[in-house]
Amino acid sequence: MNTEVTESDTIGDLFARYVVPNYTRFPVAIARGNGSQVWDTEGNRYLDLFPGWGCNLLGHCPPAVVDAVGQQVQELIHVPNTWQTRLQGRWAQMLSERSFGGQAFFCNSGAEANEAAIKLARLHTPKDRYKIISFKGGFHGRTLGATAATAQVKYHEGLGPLMAGFRYAPFGDLEATTRLVDDETAAILVEPVQGEGGIHLPPDGFLAGLRQLADDYGLLLIFDEVQTGCGRTGKWFAYEHFDVVPDIMTLAKSLCGGIAGGAMLTTAEIAPSLRPGMHAATFGGNPIAAAAGIATLEMIENENLLSRAAALSAIFRERLEQLAAECELVRELRILGLMIGLQIEADGEQVVDRCMKENLLVNCTQGNVIRLLPAMTLTDAEAHEGCDILAGVIKQLV
Ligand SMILES: *Cc1c(COP(=O)(O)O)cnc(C)c1O
């Protein structure tokens, strides 16, 4: 019997004994990352096409962010929001100038950004308006408000009663959405492209239709760009692809190049409704997140990464369309920039496991959608290597 205890076993033991088992984890401990490569504690190297669950849009340990954070920790780590910092002000300005010119509230995660948006929507509209329409297959986070906003029953089981006031419409169905509007509706909350729901793009005219609906009935239009934002789709924000501007937008995931951070952006007219005393986040907009957030925006600009994302997207599109043509198991490719979903007629978890055995990290959502959220800094060679491995694995399923 082999009684040798490897480094991984020891870590596994720590998790088994001391970490709440709310995640399904691979029995692999990641030790180090650089760009789109990661190494486990045994020294195995993996190509990562899902770095940081969408947070590492610049790859692992992007140098600009590493430098900015390294300098910032020596100057100031945290100050409460009872004070101003140049960094937070500058970060808000940079986000404003790259979006719709409004103001920012900073927090630490996507769910928190959506909570702020939900509160703001209720505060800004007349007192009797509290309902928010969200969409089936959507995902808005795990706090109780965001869970209620998330129209997927699997995430509600056992948690009730949920926060009241959410109404769920089918994604893409403007008529059904219109039918849900009544005198108590305050806002519409939607991901411009559904991420966790399986990379679903909105049908033509849907988002513009929601904008019109909001304007006609005096509702706020909230875009959850936690996954789609900050360059993921090849533009700063996904709404730019559809020529529709929201009243409120939420950001997190890749906002700070992998450091935890979130933000809610809104117009200067709406922002004052989130009046002093009504909302806060102790760590929101802290100097480390702000320094990382600024460095992230600067790196994307200095290295022309928005157009790089579009060029990489074209490689993935070509390679995966070719796979779809060759392999009957592939039902559909859905792609916008570096949000990539490949729906297959097979168990997707099996694909994830087999890819991992071939040192490729991908994700599966909704059971049969292989989801890739690659870094903008991926090389052409890495994109092709990843597509080779993924295509090989999927073809072997036949
Ligand atoms: C990941 C995600 C969230 C939740 O973000 P957290 O940082 O995990 O709270 C919310 N909305 C969308 C669209 C997401 O993809």
Short mmCIF file of C-alpha atoms and ligand atoms in Angstrom, two decimals:
data_model
loop_
_atom_site.label_atom_id
_atom_site.label_comp_id
_atom_site.label_asym_id
_atom_site.label_seq_id
_atom_site.Cartn_x
_atom_site.Cartn_y
_atom_site.Cartn_z
CA MET A 1 0.00 0.00 0.00
CA ASN A 2 1.27 3.42 -0.90
CA THR A 3 1.24 5.51 2.25
CA GLU A 4 3.10 8.45 0.79
CA VAL A 5 1.24 11.69 1.47
CA THR A 6 1.54 14.07 -1.44
CA GLU A 7 1.20 17.83 -1.18
CA SER A 8 -2.20 17.56 -2.89
CA ASP A 9 -3.49 14.98 -0.44
CA THR A 10 -2.58 17.24 2.42
CA ILE A 11 -4.46 20.14 0.90
CA GLY A 12 -7.39 17.84 0.15
CA ASP A 13 -7.41 16.79 3.79
CA LEU A 14 -7.49 20.40 4.93
CA PHE A 15 -10.48 21.10 2.70
CA ALA A 16 -12.28 17.93 3.80
CA ARG A 17 -11.90 18.84 7.45
CA TYR A 18 -11.99 22.62 7.59
CA VAL A 19 -13.65 24.16 4.53
CA VAL A 20 -17.43 24.35 4.14
CA PRO A 21 -18.25 21.92 1.32
CA ASN A 22 -20.47 24.29 -0.70
CA TYR A 23 -18.38 23.97 -3.88
CA THR A 24 -17.75 20.94 -6.07
CA ARG A 25 -13.97 21.15 -6.38
CA PHE A 26 -11.56 19.33 -8.64
CA PRO A 27 -9.01 17.31 -6.64
CA VAL A 28 -6.26 19.61 -7.89
CA ALA A 29 -4.63 22.47 -6.02
CA ILE A 30 -3.52 25.40 -8.16
CA ALA A 31 -0.24 26.90 -7.04
CA ARG A 32 0.82 29.45 -9.64
CA GLY A 33 -0.40 31.19 -12.77
CA ASN A 34 1.05 33.30 -15.55
CA GLY A 35 -1.05 34.57 -18.45
CA SER A 36 -3.18 31.66 -19.61
CA GLN A 37 -0.99 29.00 -18.01
CA VAL A 38 -1.44 27.62 -14.49
CA TRP A 39 0.53 25.04 -12.53
CA ASP A 40 -0.76 22.73 -9.83
CA THR A 41 1.12 21.73 -6.69
CA GLU A 42 2.47 18.64 -8.46
CA GLY A 43 4.04 20.80 -11.15
CA ASN A 44 1.55 19.93 -13.92
CA ARG A 45 0.91 22.75 -16.37
CA TYR A 46 -2.56 23.56 -17.72
CA LEU A 47 -3.77 25.84 -20.49
CA ASP A 48 -6.57 27.89 -18.92
CA LEU A 49 -9.43 28.94 -21.21
CA PHE A 50 -11.60 29.82 -18.22
CA PRO A 51 -9.16 31.81 -16.09
CA GLY A 52 -10.58 32.92 -12.78
CA TRP A 53 -14.20 32.14 -13.77
CA GLY A 54 -14.15 35.23 -15.99
CA CYS A 55 -12.29 37.42 -13.49
CA ASN A 56 -8.86 37.02 -15.08
CA LEU A 57 -9.66 38.66 -18.40
CA LEU A 58 -6.06 39.89 -18.52
CA GLY A 59 -4.72 36.43 -17.69
CA HIS A 60 -3.15 35.29 -14.44
CA CYS A 61 -0.99 37.87 -12.66
CA PRO A 62 -1.07 40.59 -15.34
CA PRO A 63 2.15 42.62 -14.88
CA ALA A 64 0.45 46.04 -14.89
CA VAL A 65 -1.91 44.98 -12.09
CA VAL A 66 0.85 43.21 -10.14
CA ASP A 67 2.95 46.39 -10.21
CA ALA A 68 0.09 48.73 -9.31
CA VAL A 69 -1.01 46.57 -6.37
CA GLY A 70 2.58 46.03 -5.22
CA GLN A 71 3.15 49.77 -5.02
CA GLN A 72 -0.24 50.55 -3.52
CA VAL A 73 0.05 48.13 -0.57
CA GLN A 74 3.08 50.07 0.59
CA GLU A 75 1.24 53.39 0.61
CA LEU A 76 -2.30 52.79 1.79
CA ILE A 77 -4.26 49.57 2.06
CA HIS A 78 -7.62 50.69 3.34
CA VAL A 79 -9.48 53.80 4.37
CA PRO A 80 -13.19 54.00 5.09
CA ASN A 81 -15.59 55.74 2.75
CA THR A 82 -15.91 58.61 5.23
CA TRP A 83 -12.79 59.92 3.44
CA GLN A 84 -11.90 60.68 -0.13
CA THR A 85 -8.98 59.12 -1.95
CA ARG A 86 -7.58 60.36 -5.24
CA LEU A 87 -7.58 56.76 -6.49
CA GLN A 88 -11.31 56.17 -6.02
CA GLY A 89 -12.18 59.48 -7.65
CA ARG A 90 -9.89 58.83 -10.58
CA TRP A 91 -11.20 55.28 -11.03
CA ALA A 92 -14.80 56.53 -11.11
CA GLN A 93 -13.82 59.16 -13.69
CA MET A 94 -12.15 56.55 -15.91
CA LEU A 95 -15.20 54.26 -15.79
CA SER A 96 -17.52 57.19 -16.45
CA GLU A 97 -15.52 58.36 -19.46
CA ARG A 98 -15.56 54.87 -20.96
CA SER A 99 -19.27 54.25 -20.38
CA PHE A 100 -22.29 56.58 -20.32
CA GLY A 101 -20.80 59.45 -18.36
CA GLY A 102 -22.39 58.83 -14.98
CA GLN A 103 -21.22 58.16 -11.44
CA ALA A 104 -19.94 55.05 -9.65
CA PHE A 105 -20.74 53.28 -6.38
CA PHE A 106 -18.02 50.79 -5.48
CA CYS A 107 -18.42 47.44 -3.77
CA ASN A 108 -16.63 44.07 -3.80
CA SER A 109 -18.58 41.64 -5.95
CA GLY A 110 -21.20 41.19 -8.61
CA ALA A 111 -23.96 40.25 -6.20
CA GLU A 112 -23.22 43.36 -4.16
CA ALA A 113 -23.33 45.56 -7.24
CA ASN A 114 -26.74 44.11 -8.08
CA GLU A 115 -27.98 44.66 -4.52
CA ALA A 116 -27.02 48.32 -4.89
CA ALA A 117 -28.87 48.48 -8.21
CA ILE A 118 -31.99 46.89 -6.71
CA LYS A 119 -31.99 49.35 -3.79
CA LEU A 120 -31.39 52.29 -6.12
CA ALA A 121 -34.25 51.23 -8.40
CA ARG A 122 -36.66 51.06 -5.46
CA LEU A 123 -35.44 54.35 -3.99
CA HIS A 124 -35.48 56.28 -7.24
CA THR A 125 -38.98 55.35 -8.39
CA PRO A 126 -42.21 56.38 -6.59
CA LYS A 127 -42.92 54.60 -3.28
CA ASP A 128 -45.55 52.21 -4.66
CA ARG A 129 -43.17 50.91 -7.32
CA TYR A 130 -41.05 48.02 -6.11
CA LYS A 131 -41.29 45.23 -8.67
CA ILE A 132 -38.36 44.31 -10.87
CA ILE A 133 -38.63 42.22 -14.01
CA SER A 134 -35.74 39.82 -14.58
CA PHE A 135 -35.27 36.97 -17.04
CA LYS A 136 -35.42 33.19 -17.05
CA GLY A 137 -31.98 31.65 -17.34
CA GLY A 138 -30.43 34.80 -15.90
CA PHE A 139 -27.88 34.93 -13.13
CA HIS A 140 -27.31 37.82 -10.75
CA GLY A 141 -25.44 36.39 -7.75
CA ARG A 142 -25.96 34.58 -4.44
CA THR A 143 -27.00 37.14 -1.86
CA LEU A 144 -30.69 36.78 -1.09
CA GLY A 145 -31.78 39.78 -3.17
CA ALA A 146 -29.67 38.67 -6.13
CA THR A 147 -30.89 35.09 -5.67
CA ALA A 148 -34.50 36.29 -5.89
CA ALA A 149 -33.54 38.22 -9.04
CA THR A 150 -32.07 35.03 -10.52
CA ALA A 151 -34.92 33.25 -12.31
CA GLN A 152 -33.62 29.69 -12.02
CA VAL A 153 -35.52 27.51 -9.55
CA LYS A 154 -32.50 25.31 -8.81
CA TYR A 155 -30.94 28.28 -6.98
CA HIS A 156 -34.08 28.91 -4.89
CA GLU A 157 -34.65 25.44 -3.48
CA GLY A 158 -34.94 25.46 0.30
CA LEU A 159 -34.21 29.18 0.65
CA GLY A 160 -37.73 30.56 0.74
CA PRO A 161 -39.48 32.78 1.36
CA LEU A 162 -37.50 34.84 -1.12
CA MET A 163 -37.48 38.61 -1.30
CA ALA A 164 -40.77 39.71 -2.86
CA GLY A 165 -41.20 41.75 -6.00
CA PHE A 166 -39.40 39.91 -8.79
CA ARG A 167 -41.26 38.90 -11.95
CA TYR A 168 -39.63 36.59 -14.46
CA ALA A 169 -39.96 36.92 -18.23
CA PRO A 170 -38.57 34.62 -20.93
CA PHE A 171 -35.26 36.05 -22.21
CA GLY A 172 -35.83 37.50 -25.65
CA ASP A 173 -39.62 37.74 -25.44
CA LEU A 174 -40.55 41.41 -25.54
CA GLU A 175 -44.31 40.81 -25.57
CA ALA A 176 -44.22 38.62 -22.49
CA THR A 177 -42.05 41.20 -20.76
CA THR A 178 -44.52 43.97 -21.61
CA ARG A 179 -47.37 41.92 -20.14
CA LEU A 180 -45.55 41.77 -16.78
CA VAL A 181 -45.33 45.56 -16.43
CA ASP A 182 -47.86 47.09 -14.05
CA ASP A 183 -48.25 50.20 -11.84
CA GLU A 184 -45.88 48.71 -9.29
CA THR A 185 -42.99 47.97 -11.65
CA ALA A 186 -39.81 49.91 -10.93
CA ALA A 187 -37.16 48.37 -13.18
CA ILE A 188 -36.03 45.78 -15.68
CA LEU A 189 -32.84 43.86 -14.82
CA VAL A 190 -31.12 41.94 -17.61
CA GLU A 191 -27.75 40.57 -18.69
CA PRO A 192 -27.17 41.87 -22.25
CA VAL A 193 -25.73 38.41 -22.98
CA GLN A 194 -26.68 35.67 -20.52
CA GLY A 195 -23.50 34.09 -19.20
CA GLU A 196 -24.13 31.40 -16.61
CA GLY A 197 -27.41 30.62 -18.39
CA GLY A 198 -25.40 29.27 -21.34
CA ILE A 199 -24.06 32.24 -23.40
CA HIS A 200 -27.35 33.40 -24.88
CA LEU A 201 -27.30 36.46 -27.12
CA PRO A 202 -30.40 38.64 -27.20
CA PRO A 203 -32.53 38.37 -30.34
CA ASP A 204 -32.35 41.38 -32.67
CA GLY A 205 -34.15 44.37 -31.25
CA PHE A 206 -34.79 42.83 -27.82
CA LEU A 207 -32.60 45.17 -25.76
CA ALA A 208 -33.76 48.20 -27.77
CA GLY A 209 -37.32 47.03 -27.11
CA LEU A 210 -36.62 46.87 -23.36
CA ARG A 211 -35.20 50.41 -23.52
CA GLN A 212 -38.39 51.60 -25.21
CA LEU A 213 -40.56 49.74 -22.71
CA ALA A 214 -38.66 51.33 -19.82
CA ASP A 215 -39.05 54.78 -21.33
CA ASP A 216 -42.76 54.30 -22.04
CA TYR A 217 -43.56 53.21 -18.50
CA GLY A 218 -41.03 55.21 -16.49
CA LEU A 219 -38.96 52.17 -15.49
CA LEU A 220 -35.21 51.99 -14.92
CA LEU A 221 -33.25 49.73 -17.25
CA ILE A 222 -30.49 47.87 -15.37
CA PHE A 223 -27.82 45.94 -17.28
CA ASP A 224 -25.93 43.33 -15.31
CA GLU A 225 -22.57 43.46 -17.08
CA VAL A 226 -20.73 41.59 -14.33
CA GLN A 227 -19.66 38.94 -16.84
CA THR A 228 -19.99 40.85 -20.13
CA GLY A 229 -18.31 44.09 -19.05
CA CYS A 230 -14.84 45.64 -19.05
CA GLY A 231 -13.80 44.40 -22.49
CA ARG A 232 -14.99 40.79 -22.37
CA THR A 233 -16.97 41.14 -25.60
CA GLY A 234 -14.38 43.17 -27.51
CA LYS A 235 -15.97 46.48 -26.54
CA TRP A 236 -15.75 48.12 -23.12
CA PHE A 237 -19.33 47.14 -22.38
CA ALA A 238 -21.67 44.73 -24.15
CA TYR A 239 -24.43 47.33 -24.45
CA GLU A 240 -22.32 49.09 -27.12
CA HIS A 241 -22.90 46.13 -29.48
CA PHE A 242 -26.64 46.75 -29.32
CA ASP A 243 -26.75 50.56 -29.33
CA VAL A 244 -28.76 50.59 -26.14
CA VAL A 245 -27.70 52.54 -23.06
CA PRO A 246 -28.93 51.41 -19.63
CA ASP A 247 -29.79 53.68 -16.67
CA ILE A 248 -27.81 51.51 -14.27
CA MET A 249 -24.99 49.05 -14.99
CA THR A 250 -23.31 46.59 -12.64
CA LEU A 251 -19.72 45.39 -12.96
CA ALA A 252 -17.40 42.99 -11.11
CA LYS A 253 -15.51 39.85 -12.25
CA SER A 254 -12.79 41.27 -14.56
CA LEU A 255 -13.16 44.88 -13.29
CA CYS A 256 -9.91 44.83 -11.28
CA GLY A 257 -7.81 42.38 -13.28
CA GLY A 258 -8.45 39.55 -10.81
CA ILE A 259 -8.51 41.54 -7.55
CA ALA A 260 -11.93 41.51 -5.86
CA GLY A 261 -13.96 44.57 -6.80
CA GLY A 262 -17.40 45.58 -8.00
CA ALA A 263 -19.14 48.72 -9.15
CA MET A 264 -22.56 50.07 -9.97
CA LEU A 265 -22.64 52.88 -12.50
CA THR A 266 -25.61 55.16 -13.01
CA THR A 267 -26.40 58.59 -14.36
CA ALA A 268 -25.78 61.76 -12.35
CA GLU A 269 -29.58 62.34 -12.34
CA ILE A 270 -30.41 58.98 -10.77
CA ALA A 271 -27.38 58.62 -8.47
CA PRO A 272 -28.55 61.01 -5.68
CA SER A 273 -31.47 58.67 -4.89
CA LEU A 274 -28.92 56.40 -3.21
CA ARG A 275 -28.74 59.03 -0.50
CA PRO A 276 -26.34 59.01 2.47
CA GLY A 277 -27.26 56.39 5.03
CA MET A 278 -29.16 54.15 2.60
CA HIS A 279 -26.33 51.97 1.32
CA ALA A 280 -22.66 51.24 1.91
CA ALA A 281 -19.86 48.74 1.43
CA THR A 282 -17.02 48.97 3.94
CA PHE A 283 -14.33 47.75 1.57
CA GLY A 284 -15.93 49.28 -1.54
CA GLY A 285 -13.54 51.25 -3.74
CA ASN A 286 -10.60 50.58 -1.42
CA PRO A 287 -7.14 51.72 -2.57
CA ILE A 288 -6.00 48.24 -3.63
CA ALA A 289 -9.09 47.58 -5.75
CA ALA A 290 -8.93 51.11 -7.17
CA ALA A 291 -5.26 50.81 -8.08
CA ALA A 292 -5.95 47.44 -9.70
CA GLY A 293 -9.05 48.77 -11.48
CA ILE A 294 -7.16 51.73 -12.92
CA ALA A 295 -4.23 49.53 -13.97
CA THR A 296 -6.69 47.15 -15.66
CA LEU A 297 -8.25 49.90 -17.77
CA GLU A 298 -4.83 51.30 -18.64
CA MET A 299 -3.43 47.91 -19.61
CA ILE A 300 -6.40 47.21 -21.90
CA GLU A 301 -5.79 50.56 -23.63
CA ASN A 302 -2.00 50.50 -23.72
CA GLU A 303 -1.93 47.01 -25.19
CA ASN A 304 -4.90 47.46 -27.55
CA LEU A 305 -6.63 44.52 -25.96
CA LEU A 306 -10.15 45.36 -27.10
CA SER A 307 -9.18 44.74 -30.71
CA ARG A 308 -7.08 41.79 -29.59
CA ALA A 309 -10.22 40.28 -28.02
CA ALA A 310 -12.06 40.69 -31.32
CA ALA A 311 -9.19 39.06 -33.24
CA LEU A 312 -9.08 36.12 -30.81
CA SER A 313 -12.84 35.80 -31.07
CA ALA A 314 -12.49 35.35 -34.83
CA ILE A 315 -10.03 32.48 -34.29
CA PHE A 316 -12.37 30.72 -31.86
CA ARG A 317 -15.33 31.28 -34.15
CA GLU A 318 -13.55 29.78 -37.15
CA ARG A 319 -12.15 26.79 -35.26
CA LEU A 320 -15.37 25.98 -33.42
CA GLU A 321 -17.60 26.46 -36.47
CA GLN A 322 -15.34 23.98 -38.22
CA LEU A 323 -15.80 21.58 -35.31
CA ALA A 324 -19.58 22.07 -35.47
CA ALA A 325 -19.52 21.22 -39.19
CA GLU A 326 -17.44 18.08 -38.58
CA CYS A 327 -19.09 16.76 -35.45
CA GLU A 328 -22.76 15.93 -35.04
CA LEU A 329 -22.60 16.25 -31.28
CA VAL A 330 -22.17 20.00 -31.53
CA ARG A 331 -25.59 21.58 -31.63
CA GLU A 332 -24.72 25.29 -31.60
CA LEU A 333 -21.88 27.77 -31.21
CA ARG A 334 -22.81 31.03 -29.48
CA ILE A 335 -20.11 33.64 -29.28
CA LEU A 336 -19.64 37.36 -28.66
CA GLY A 337 -16.05 38.48 -28.27
CA LEU A 338 -14.46 36.27 -25.63
CA MET A 339 -17.75 34.88 -24.32
CA ILE A 340 -17.99 31.49 -25.96
CA GLY A 341 -20.62 28.78 -25.53
CA LEU A 342 -20.60 25.50 -27.38
CA GLN A 343 -23.79 23.55 -26.84
CA ILE A 344 -23.33 19.83 -27.31
CA GLU A 345 -25.62 16.83 -27.26
CA ALA A 346 -23.66 15.07 -24.53
CA ASP A 347 -22.77 15.45 -20.89
CA GLY A 348 -20.63 18.57 -20.67
CA GLU A 349 -19.04 17.68 -17.33
CA GLN A 350 -17.46 14.70 -19.04
CA VAL A 351 -15.85 17.06 -21.55
CA VAL A 352 -14.50 19.23 -18.74
CA ASP A 353 -12.98 16.17 -17.02
CA ARG A 354 -11.42 14.81 -20.21
CA CYS A 355 -10.00 18.21 -21.14
CA MET A 356 -8.46 18.46 -17.69
CA LYS A 357 -6.77 15.10 -18.23
CA GLU A 358 -5.26 16.68 -21.34
CA ASN A 359 -4.20 19.74 -19.34
CA LEU A 360 -6.87 22.10 -20.65
CA LEU A 361 -9.21 24.00 -18.31
CA VAL A 362 -12.71 24.75 -19.61
CA ASN A 363 -16.10 25.12 -17.92
CA CYS A 364 -19.51 23.57 -18.40
CA THR A 365 -22.73 25.42 -17.60
CA GLN A 366 -26.36 24.25 -17.79
CA GLY A 367 -25.19 20.64 -18.17
CA ASN A 368 -24.31 20.72 -21.86
CA VAL A 369 -22.81 24.09 -22.73
CA ILE A 370 -19.01 24.17 -22.83
CA ARG A 371 -18.17 27.71 -21.75
CA LEU A 372 -14.90 29.43 -22.51
CA LEU A 373 -14.03 32.86 -21.08
CA PRO A 374 -10.44 33.14 -22.32
CA ALA A 375 -8.03 35.94 -21.49
CA MET A 376 -7.45 38.83 -23.89
CA THR A 377 -3.75 38.13 -23.54
CA LEU A 378 -4.03 34.60 -24.94
CA THR A 379 -1.66 34.01 -27.85
CA ASP A 380 -2.82 32.70 -31.24
CA ALA A 381 -0.83 29.52 -30.59
CA GLU A 382 -2.58 29.01 -27.26
CA ALA A 383 -6.00 29.59 -28.85
CA HIS A 384 -5.23 26.93 -31.48
CA GLU A 385 -3.78 24.53 -28.91
CA GLY A 386 -6.93 24.86 -26.81
CA CYS A 387 -9.22 24.35 -29.81
CA ASP A 388 -7.19 21.29 -30.89
CA ILE A 389 -7.57 19.65 -27.49
CA LEU A 390 -11.25 20.56 -27.11
CA ALA A 391 -12.08 19.35 -30.64
CA GLY A 392 -10.21 16.09 -30.02
CA VAL A 393 -12.09 15.47 -26.78
CA ILE A 394 -15.52 16.22 -28.26
CA LYS A 395 -14.89 14.09 -31.36
CA GLN A 396 -13.86 11.17 -29.15
CA LEU A 397 -17.28 11.27 -27.46
CA VAL A 398 -18.94 10.06 -30.66
C1 LIG B 1 -20.75 36.07 -11.63
C2 LIG B 1 -21.97 36.91 -11.86
C3 LIG B 1 -22.62 37.58 -10.79
C4 LIG B 1 -22.21 37.39 -9.36
O1 LIG B 1 -20.95 37.91 -9.10
P1 LIG B 1 -20.24 37.61 -7.68
O2 LIG B 1 -18.99 38.43 -7.73
O3 LIG B 1 -19.99 36.14 -7.61
O4 LIG B 1 -21.18 38.05 -6.62
C5 LIG B 1 -23.68 38.40 -11.09
N1 LIG B 1 -24.10 38.57 -12.36
C6 LIG B 1 -23.51 37.96 -13.40
C7 LIG B 1 -24.00 38.21 -14.78
C8 LIG B 1 -22.42 37.10 -13.18
O5 LIG B 1 -21.86 36.46 -14.21
#
